[in-house]
Short mmCIF file of C-alpha atoms in Angstrom, two decimals:
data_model
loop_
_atom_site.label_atom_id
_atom_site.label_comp_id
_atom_site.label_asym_id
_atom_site.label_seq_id
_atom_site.Cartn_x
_atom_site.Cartn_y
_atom_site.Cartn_z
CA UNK A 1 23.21 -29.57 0.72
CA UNK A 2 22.45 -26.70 2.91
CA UNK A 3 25.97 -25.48 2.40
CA UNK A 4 25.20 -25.19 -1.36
CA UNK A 5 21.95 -23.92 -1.05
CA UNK A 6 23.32 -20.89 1.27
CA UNK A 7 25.87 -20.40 -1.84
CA UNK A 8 23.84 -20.77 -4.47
CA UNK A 9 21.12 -18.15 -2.39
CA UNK A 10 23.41 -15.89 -1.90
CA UNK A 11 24.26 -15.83 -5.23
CA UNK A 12 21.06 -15.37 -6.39
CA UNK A 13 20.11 -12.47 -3.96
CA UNK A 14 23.21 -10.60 -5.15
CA UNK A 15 22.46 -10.67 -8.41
CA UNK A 16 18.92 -9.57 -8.11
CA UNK A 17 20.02 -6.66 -5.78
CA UNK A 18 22.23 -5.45 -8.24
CA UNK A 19 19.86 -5.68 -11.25
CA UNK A 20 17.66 -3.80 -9.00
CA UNK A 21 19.72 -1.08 -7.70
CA UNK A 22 20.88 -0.44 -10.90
CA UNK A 23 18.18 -1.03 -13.39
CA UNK A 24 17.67 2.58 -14.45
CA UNK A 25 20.86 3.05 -15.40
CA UNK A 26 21.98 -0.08 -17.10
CA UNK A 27 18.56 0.30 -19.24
CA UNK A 28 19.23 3.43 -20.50
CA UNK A 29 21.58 3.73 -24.16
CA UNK A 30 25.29 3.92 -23.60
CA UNK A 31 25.21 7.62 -25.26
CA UNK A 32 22.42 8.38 -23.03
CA UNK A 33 23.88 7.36 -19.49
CA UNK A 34 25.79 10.42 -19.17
CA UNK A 35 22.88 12.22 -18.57
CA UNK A 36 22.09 10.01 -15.92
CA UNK A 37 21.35 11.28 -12.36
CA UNK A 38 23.88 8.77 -10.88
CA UNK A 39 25.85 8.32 -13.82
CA UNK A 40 29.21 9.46 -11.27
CA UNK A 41 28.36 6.59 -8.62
CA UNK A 42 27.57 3.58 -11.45
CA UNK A 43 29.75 4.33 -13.94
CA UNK A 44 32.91 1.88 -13.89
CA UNK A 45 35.07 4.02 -12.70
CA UNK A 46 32.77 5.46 -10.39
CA UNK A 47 32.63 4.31 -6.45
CA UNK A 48 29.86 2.35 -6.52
CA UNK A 49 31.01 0.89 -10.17
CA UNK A 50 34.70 0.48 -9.69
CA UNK A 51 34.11 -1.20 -6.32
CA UNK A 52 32.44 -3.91 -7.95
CA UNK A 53 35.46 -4.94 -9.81
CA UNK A 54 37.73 -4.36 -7.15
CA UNK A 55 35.70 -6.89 -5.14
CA UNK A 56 34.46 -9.22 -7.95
CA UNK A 57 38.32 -9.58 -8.93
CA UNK A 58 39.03 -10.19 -5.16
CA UNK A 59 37.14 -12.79 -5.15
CA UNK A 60 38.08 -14.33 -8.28
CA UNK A 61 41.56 -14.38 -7.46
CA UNK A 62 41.25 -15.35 -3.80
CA UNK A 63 39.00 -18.19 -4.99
CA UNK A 64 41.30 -19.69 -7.21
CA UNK A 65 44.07 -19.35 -4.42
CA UNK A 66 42.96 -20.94 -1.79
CA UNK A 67 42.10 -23.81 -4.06
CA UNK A 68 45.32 -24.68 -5.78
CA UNK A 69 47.39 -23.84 -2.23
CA UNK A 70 45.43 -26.25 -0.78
CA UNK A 71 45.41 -28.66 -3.28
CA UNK A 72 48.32 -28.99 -3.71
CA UNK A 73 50.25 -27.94 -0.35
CA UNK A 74 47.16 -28.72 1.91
CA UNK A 75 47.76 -25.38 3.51
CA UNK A 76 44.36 -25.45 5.46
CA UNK A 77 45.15 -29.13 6.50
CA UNK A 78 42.16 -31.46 7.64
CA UNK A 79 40.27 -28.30 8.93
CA UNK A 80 38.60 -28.53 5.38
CA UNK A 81 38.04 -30.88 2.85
CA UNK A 82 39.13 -30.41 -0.71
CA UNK A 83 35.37 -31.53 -1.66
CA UNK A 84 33.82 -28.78 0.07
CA UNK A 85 36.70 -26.29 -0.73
CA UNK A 86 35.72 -26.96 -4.34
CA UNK A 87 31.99 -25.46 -4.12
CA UNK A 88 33.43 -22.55 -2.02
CA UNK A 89 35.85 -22.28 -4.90
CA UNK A 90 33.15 -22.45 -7.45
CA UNK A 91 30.77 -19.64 -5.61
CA UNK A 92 33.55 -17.27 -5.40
CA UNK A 93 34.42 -17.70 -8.98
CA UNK A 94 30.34 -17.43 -9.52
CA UNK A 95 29.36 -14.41 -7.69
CA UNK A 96 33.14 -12.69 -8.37
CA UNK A 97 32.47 -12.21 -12.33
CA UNK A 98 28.80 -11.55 -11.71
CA UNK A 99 30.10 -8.27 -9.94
CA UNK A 100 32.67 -7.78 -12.96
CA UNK A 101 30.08 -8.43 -15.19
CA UNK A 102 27.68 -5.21 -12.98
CA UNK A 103 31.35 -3.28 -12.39
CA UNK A 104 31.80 -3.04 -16.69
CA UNK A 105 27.58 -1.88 -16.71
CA UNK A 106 27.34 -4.18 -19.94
CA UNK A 107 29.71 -2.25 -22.02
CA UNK A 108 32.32 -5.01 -23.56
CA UNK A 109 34.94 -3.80 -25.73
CA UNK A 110 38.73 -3.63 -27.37
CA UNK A 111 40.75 -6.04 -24.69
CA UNK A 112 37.91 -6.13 -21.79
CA UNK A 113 35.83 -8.19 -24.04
CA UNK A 114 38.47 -10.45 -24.57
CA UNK A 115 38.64 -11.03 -20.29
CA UNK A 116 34.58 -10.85 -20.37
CA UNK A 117 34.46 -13.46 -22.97
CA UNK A 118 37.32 -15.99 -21.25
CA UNK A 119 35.64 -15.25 -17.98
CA UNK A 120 32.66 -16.70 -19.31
CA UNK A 121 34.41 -19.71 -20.70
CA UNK A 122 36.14 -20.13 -17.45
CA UNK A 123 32.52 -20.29 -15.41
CA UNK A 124 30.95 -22.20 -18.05
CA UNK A 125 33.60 -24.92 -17.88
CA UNK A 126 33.76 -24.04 -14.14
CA UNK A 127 30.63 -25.78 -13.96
CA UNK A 128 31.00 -28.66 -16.30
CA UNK A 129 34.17 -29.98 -14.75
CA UNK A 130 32.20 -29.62 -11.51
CA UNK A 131 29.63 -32.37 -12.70
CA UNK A 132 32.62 -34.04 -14.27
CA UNK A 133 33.91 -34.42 -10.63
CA UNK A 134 31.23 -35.55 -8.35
CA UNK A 135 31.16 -38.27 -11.12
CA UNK A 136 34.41 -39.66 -9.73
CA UNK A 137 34.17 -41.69 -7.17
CA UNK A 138 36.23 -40.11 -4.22
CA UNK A 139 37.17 -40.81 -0.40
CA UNK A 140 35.50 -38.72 2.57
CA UNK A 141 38.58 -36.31 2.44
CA UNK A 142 37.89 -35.54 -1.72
CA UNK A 143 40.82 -37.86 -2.88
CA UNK A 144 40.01 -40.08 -6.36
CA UNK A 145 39.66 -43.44 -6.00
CA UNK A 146 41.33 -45.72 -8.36
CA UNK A 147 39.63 -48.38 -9.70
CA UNK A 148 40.80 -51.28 -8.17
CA UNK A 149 39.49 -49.50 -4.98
CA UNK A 150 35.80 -48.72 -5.92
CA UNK A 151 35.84 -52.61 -7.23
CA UNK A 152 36.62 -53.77 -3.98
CA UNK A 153 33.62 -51.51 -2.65
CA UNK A 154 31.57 -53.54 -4.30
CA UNK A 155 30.65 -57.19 -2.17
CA UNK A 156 29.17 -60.74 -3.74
CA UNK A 157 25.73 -60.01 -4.21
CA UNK A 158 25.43 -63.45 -5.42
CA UNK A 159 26.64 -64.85 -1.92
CA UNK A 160 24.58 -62.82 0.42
CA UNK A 161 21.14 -63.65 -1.45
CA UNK A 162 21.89 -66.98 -1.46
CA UNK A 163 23.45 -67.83 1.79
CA UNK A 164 21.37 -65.14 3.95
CA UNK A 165 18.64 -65.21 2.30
CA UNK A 166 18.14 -68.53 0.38
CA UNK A 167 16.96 -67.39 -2.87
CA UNK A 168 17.11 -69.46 -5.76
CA UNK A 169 19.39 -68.93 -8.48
CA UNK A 170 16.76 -67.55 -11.45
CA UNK A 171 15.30 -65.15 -8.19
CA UNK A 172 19.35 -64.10 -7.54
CA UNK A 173 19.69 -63.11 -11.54
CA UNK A 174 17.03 -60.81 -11.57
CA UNK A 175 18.65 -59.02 -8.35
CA UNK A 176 22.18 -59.19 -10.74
CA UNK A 177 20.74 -57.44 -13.89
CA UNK A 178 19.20 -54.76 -11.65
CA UNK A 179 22.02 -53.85 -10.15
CA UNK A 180 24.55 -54.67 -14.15
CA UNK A 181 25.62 -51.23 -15.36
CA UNK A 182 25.62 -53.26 -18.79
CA UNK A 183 22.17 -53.27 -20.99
CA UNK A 184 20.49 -56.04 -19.72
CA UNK A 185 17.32 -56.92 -22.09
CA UNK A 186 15.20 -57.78 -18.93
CA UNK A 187 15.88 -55.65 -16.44
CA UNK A 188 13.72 -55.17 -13.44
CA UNK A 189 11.98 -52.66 -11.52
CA UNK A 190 12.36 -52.12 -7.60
CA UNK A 191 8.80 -53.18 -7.86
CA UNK A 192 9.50 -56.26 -9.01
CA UNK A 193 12.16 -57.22 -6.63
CA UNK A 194 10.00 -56.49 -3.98
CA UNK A 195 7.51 -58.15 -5.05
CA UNK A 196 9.79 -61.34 -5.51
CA UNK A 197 11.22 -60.74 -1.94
CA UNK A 198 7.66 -60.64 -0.92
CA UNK A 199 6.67 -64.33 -2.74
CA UNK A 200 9.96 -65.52 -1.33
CA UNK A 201 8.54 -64.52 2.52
CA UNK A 202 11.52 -62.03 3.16
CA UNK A 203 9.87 -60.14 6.03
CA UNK A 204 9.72 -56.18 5.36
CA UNK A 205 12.51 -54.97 6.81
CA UNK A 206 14.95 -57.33 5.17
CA UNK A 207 13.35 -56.04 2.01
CA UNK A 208 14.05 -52.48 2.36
CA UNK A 209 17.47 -54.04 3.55
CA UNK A 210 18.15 -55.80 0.15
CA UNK A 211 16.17 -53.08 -2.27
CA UNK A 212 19.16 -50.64 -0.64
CA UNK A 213 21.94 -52.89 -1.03
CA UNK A 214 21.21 -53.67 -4.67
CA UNK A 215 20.77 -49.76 -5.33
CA UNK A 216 24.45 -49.10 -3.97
CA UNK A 217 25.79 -52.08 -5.62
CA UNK A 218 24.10 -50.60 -9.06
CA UNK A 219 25.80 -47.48 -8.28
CA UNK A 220 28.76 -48.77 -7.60
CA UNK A 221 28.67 -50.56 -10.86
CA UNK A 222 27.61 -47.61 -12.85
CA UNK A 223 30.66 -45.66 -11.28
CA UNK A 224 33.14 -47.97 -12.37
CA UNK A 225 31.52 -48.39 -16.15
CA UNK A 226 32.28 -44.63 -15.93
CA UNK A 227 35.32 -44.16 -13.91
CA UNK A 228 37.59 -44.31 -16.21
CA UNK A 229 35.46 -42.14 -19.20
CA UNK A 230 34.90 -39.86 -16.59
CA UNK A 231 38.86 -39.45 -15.40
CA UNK A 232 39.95 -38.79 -19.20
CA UNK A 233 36.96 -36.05 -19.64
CA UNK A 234 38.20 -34.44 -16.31
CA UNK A 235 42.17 -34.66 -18.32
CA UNK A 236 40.37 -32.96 -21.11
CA UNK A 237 38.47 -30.11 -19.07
CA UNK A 238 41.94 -28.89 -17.87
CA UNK A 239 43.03 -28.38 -21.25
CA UNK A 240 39.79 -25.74 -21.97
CA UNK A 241 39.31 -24.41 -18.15
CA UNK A 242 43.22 -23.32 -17.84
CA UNK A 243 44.28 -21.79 -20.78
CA UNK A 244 40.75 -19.83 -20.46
CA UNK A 245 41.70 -18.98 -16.73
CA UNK A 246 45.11 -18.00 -17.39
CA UNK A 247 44.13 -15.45 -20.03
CA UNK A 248 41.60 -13.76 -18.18
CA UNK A 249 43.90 -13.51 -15.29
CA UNK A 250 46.89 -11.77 -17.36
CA UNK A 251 44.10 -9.27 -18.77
CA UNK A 252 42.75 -8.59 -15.89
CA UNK A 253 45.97 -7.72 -14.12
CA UNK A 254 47.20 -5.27 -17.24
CA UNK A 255 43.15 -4.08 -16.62
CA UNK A 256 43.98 -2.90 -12.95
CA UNK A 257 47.70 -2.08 -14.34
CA UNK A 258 46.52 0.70 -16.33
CA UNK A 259 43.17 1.61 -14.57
CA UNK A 260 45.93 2.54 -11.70
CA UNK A 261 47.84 4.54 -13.90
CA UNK A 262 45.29 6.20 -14.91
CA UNK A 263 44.51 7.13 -11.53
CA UNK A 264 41.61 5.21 -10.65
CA UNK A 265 42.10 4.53 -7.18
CA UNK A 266 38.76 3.96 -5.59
CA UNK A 267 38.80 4.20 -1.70
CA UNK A 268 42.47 3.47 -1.65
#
C-alpha cells in the first residue's frame, strides 16, 4: 500500500504544481495568451510547454513497454512481479497524459482532440480493468488462477467445526451461510458467531481463530461466484482499452512526426 500511496502522491503533487505554476496563463482566453508575459516558455511549443509532451509521451510509451515485454517475454524476470509492474504501469500512463494534457494548455482541436479524447478513454478504462483485475484471484507472482485452483483453496469448514471444535450441526450451518456467496435468507453477523462460539465455551483466541477462517473461506467463495464473470469482463475490457490505445499511439507518433518537421526540436 505504501507503494501506491507514493504513486498516487506523486501524482497528485504534480498535478497541483503544474496547475499552480501555470495558472495565470491557462486562465487567461486563448486570443488573449499571446499577450502573456510567458506566453514563449508555456506555450506548446515553447520549452517549458513542449517539454511536457516530450516527457508525458515518454512516459506513456515507456509505460506501456515495459509492461507488455514483460508480460509476455518476462524480460525483468523474478526481479519484479507482474502485479506490481501493473500499478507502475498504471502511474506512468496516469501522470504521462496529465503532462500531455498541461503540454496542449487546454487547447483540443482538428486531430489532437482525437489523441486527447482516446487518451482519456485509454485512462478511464486504464482504471476499470485495474479493478477488473485485483478481482481475479491470482498467485504471489500475478499469474490467474483457474478455478479448479481457488476451489481447492478453499478447506471443509464443515469438518474442522465439528471435529476441532465439536459444534453441533444447526451451530455449524450458521458458520456455512456466513461464509455462502449465495443469498442466504438468514445470514449472520460476526457478532453472532461470536457470540455462539462464546455459548459454545470456545475460549477467545480460538474465536478470533474461527471468525478469520470463516472470513477467508467467504472470500474465497465470493471469488469463485465471480471468477469466471470477472475473467469474461477482463476479455471484454481488451476489446475497448486496445483499440483506444492503439489510436492514440498512431496519432501521437504522426503528432511528433510533423511537430519535427516543423522544426520543433526542444532541447534536442
Amino acid at each position: 500500500m505504501a507503494y501506491i500511496g507514493i504513486m498516487v502522491s506523486i501524482v497528485v503533487l504534480v498535478t497541483i504544481y503544474l496547475a499552480y505554476t501555470g495558472y495565470s496563463y491557462y486562465t487567461t482566453p486563448l486570443e488573449e495568451r499571446f499577450y502573456h508575459p510567458r506566453y514563449n516558455w508555456f506555450k506548446a511549443s515553447g520549452l517549458y510547454g513542449q517539454g511536457l509532451g516530450v516527457i508525458g509521451t515518454f512516459l506513456i510509451l515507456f509505460g506501456v513497454s515495459i509492461y507488455i515485454l514483460h508480460k509476455r517475454y518476462n524480460i525483468l524476470g523474478k526481479w519484479v512481479r507482474l502485479k506490481y509492474l501493473l500499478e507502475f504501469h498504471i502511474f506512468l500512463c496516469t501522470l504521462g497524459p496529465i503532462l500531455v494534457l498541461f503540454h496542449t494548455t487546454f487547447k483540443f482541436g482538428g486531430i489532437v482532440s482525437i489523441a486527447f479524447w482516446s487518451m482519456v478513454a485509454v485512462v478511464a478504462s486504464g482504471v476499470i480493468g485495474r479493478f477488473i483485475y485485483i478481482q481475479i484471484p491470482r498467485t504471489i507472482e500475478g499469474r490467474a488462477l483457474s478455478l479448479n485452483e481457488v476451489q481447492n483453496m478453499k478447506s471443509d469448514i464443515t469438518k474442522v467445526l465439528e471435529e476441532k471444535y465439536s459444534l453441533n450441526p444447526q451451530t455449524i450451518q450458521l458458520f456455512l451461510n456466513f461464509t455462502s456467496a449465495e443469498k442466504v435468507s438468514k445470514k449472520p453477523s460476526v457478532g453472532t458467531l461470536k457470540n455462539v462460539l462464546k455459548e459454545n465455551n470456545v475460549s477467545t483466541e480460538e474465536r478470533h481463530s474461527i471468525i478469520n477462517k470463516v472470513r477467508e473461506e467467504r472470500s474465497l467463495s465470493r471469488k469463485i461466484a465471480r471468477l469466471e464473470t470477472m475473467k469474461k469482463w477482463f476479455e471484454y475490457w481488451h476489446v475497448i482499452h486496445m483499440p483506444f490505445a492503439l489510436i492514440m499511439l498512431v496519432i501521437v507518433i504522426i503528432h511528433v512526426v510533423v511537430a519535427f518537421t516543423f522544426g520543433y526540436k526542444w532541447i534536442f
